[in-house]
Amino acid sequence: MSQQHATLLQFFANWCYPCKVLTPIVNTVETKMSNQLHVSRIDIDQEEDLASRFHIMAVPTLVLMKDNQEIWRHTGVLSENDLKTALGSALSGKL
């Protein structure tokens, strides 16, 4: 069974300390889940229209997209384990 990759949108800002904390966690999870997941990093100061379209009110915000549908969202910092668990649940439809 072929599984289409999902995309994790990582909304951040360069001035945001929690964003700097979350980035290496997302990078590690992206490496470990590379067969299921692609990460797209979006600077809200550079991509204001995109941030507005996704109703981003705070950073860091993660939005998981699959088949052009949002299937999961989280604002704030997560541990690597919590992020892997949440993404795994979302991707398997168990949320």
Coordinates of C-alpha atoms in Angstrom, one line a residue:
M1 CA 0.0 0.0 0.0
S2 CA 1.5 3.3 -1.1
Q3 CA 1.3 6.1 1.5
Q4 CA 1.5 9.7 0.3
H5 CA 3.8 11.9 2.3
A6 CA 2.3 14.4 4.6
T7 CA 3.7 18.0 5.0
L8 CA 4.4 19.5 8.3
L9 CA 4.2 23.3 8.1
Q10 CA 6.5 24.9 10.7
F11 CA 5.5 28.5 11.2
F12 CA 8.3 30.5 12.9
A13 CA 9.9 33.9 13.3
N14 CA 13.6 34.6 13.6
W15 CA 13.0 36.7 16.8
C16 CA 11.0 33.9 18.5
Y17 CA 13.0 32.0 21.2
P18 CA 10.6 29.1 21.4
C19 CA 10.9 28.7 17.6
K20 CA 14.7 28.3 18.0
V21 CA 14.1 25.7 20.7
L22 CA 11.6 23.8 18.5
T23 CA 13.6 23.8 15.3
P24 CA 16.2 21.1 16.2
I25 CA 13.4 18.9 17.6
V26 CA 11.5 19.2 14.3
N27 CA 14.7 18.5 12.3
T28 CA 15.3 15.3 14.3
V29 CA 11.7 14.1 13.9
E30 CA 11.8 15.0 10.1
T31 CA 14.9 12.7 9.8
K32 CA 13.3 9.9 11.8
M33 CA 10.0 10.1 9.9
S34 CA 11.4 10.9 6.4
N35 CA 9.5 8.1 4.8
Q36 CA 6.2 9.7 5.9
L37 CA 6.8 13.4 6.3
H38 CA 8.2 16.5 4.6
V39 CA 8.7 19.7 6.6
S40 CA 8.2 23.1 5.1
R41 CA 9.5 26.0 7.2
I42 CA 7.6 29.2 6.9
D43 CA 8.9 32.5 8.3
I44 CA 5.8 34.5 9.2
D45 CA 7.6 37.8 8.7
Q46 CA 8.5 36.8 5.1
E47 CA 5.3 34.9 4.3
E48 CA 2.6 37.1 5.9
D49 CA -0.1 36.0 3.4
L50 CA 0.5 32.4 4.0
A51 CA 0.5 32.8 7.8
S52 CA -2.8 34.7 7.5
R53 CA -4.3 32.1 5.3
F54 CA -3.5 29.5 8.0
H55 CA -4.8 31.8 10.7
I56 CA -1.4 31.7 12.6
M57 CA -1.8 33.8 15.7
A58 CA 1.3 32.7 17.6
V59 CA 4.6 31.0 16.9
P60 CA 5.9 28.4 16.8
T61 CA 2.9 26.7 15.2
L62 CA 3.0 23.4 13.5
V63 CA 0.3 22.4 11.0
L64 CA 0.2 18.9 9.5
M65 CA -1.3 18.7 6.1
K66 CA -2.3 15.5 4.2
D67 CA -4.2 15.4 0.9
N68 CA -4.5 19.3 1.1
Q69 CA -6.4 19.0 4.4
E70 CA -5.2 20.1 7.9
I71 CA -5.2 17.0 10.1
W72 CA -3.3 18.3 13.1
R73 CA -2.2 21.6 14.6
H74 CA -0.1 22.6 17.7
T75 CA 1.1 25.9 19.0
G76 CA 4.1 26.0 21.3
V77 CA 7.1 23.7 22.0
L78 CA 6.8 19.9 22.1
S79 CA 9.4 17.3 23.2
E80 CA 10.7 15.1 20.4
N81 CA 8.8 12.1 21.8
D82 CA 5.5 14.1 22.1
L83 CA 5.9 15.4 18.5
K84 CA 6.6 11.9 17.1
T85 CA 3.6 10.5 19.0
A86 CA 1.2 13.2 17.9
L87 CA 2.3 13.1 14.2
G88 CA 2.2 9.3 14.2
S89 CA -1.4 9.4 15.6
A90 CA -2.5 12.0 13.2
L91 CA -1.0 10.2 10.2
S92 CA -2.6 6.9 11.2
G93 CA -6.0 8.6 11.7
K94 CA -6.1 7.9 15.4
L95 CA -6.7 11.5 16.5

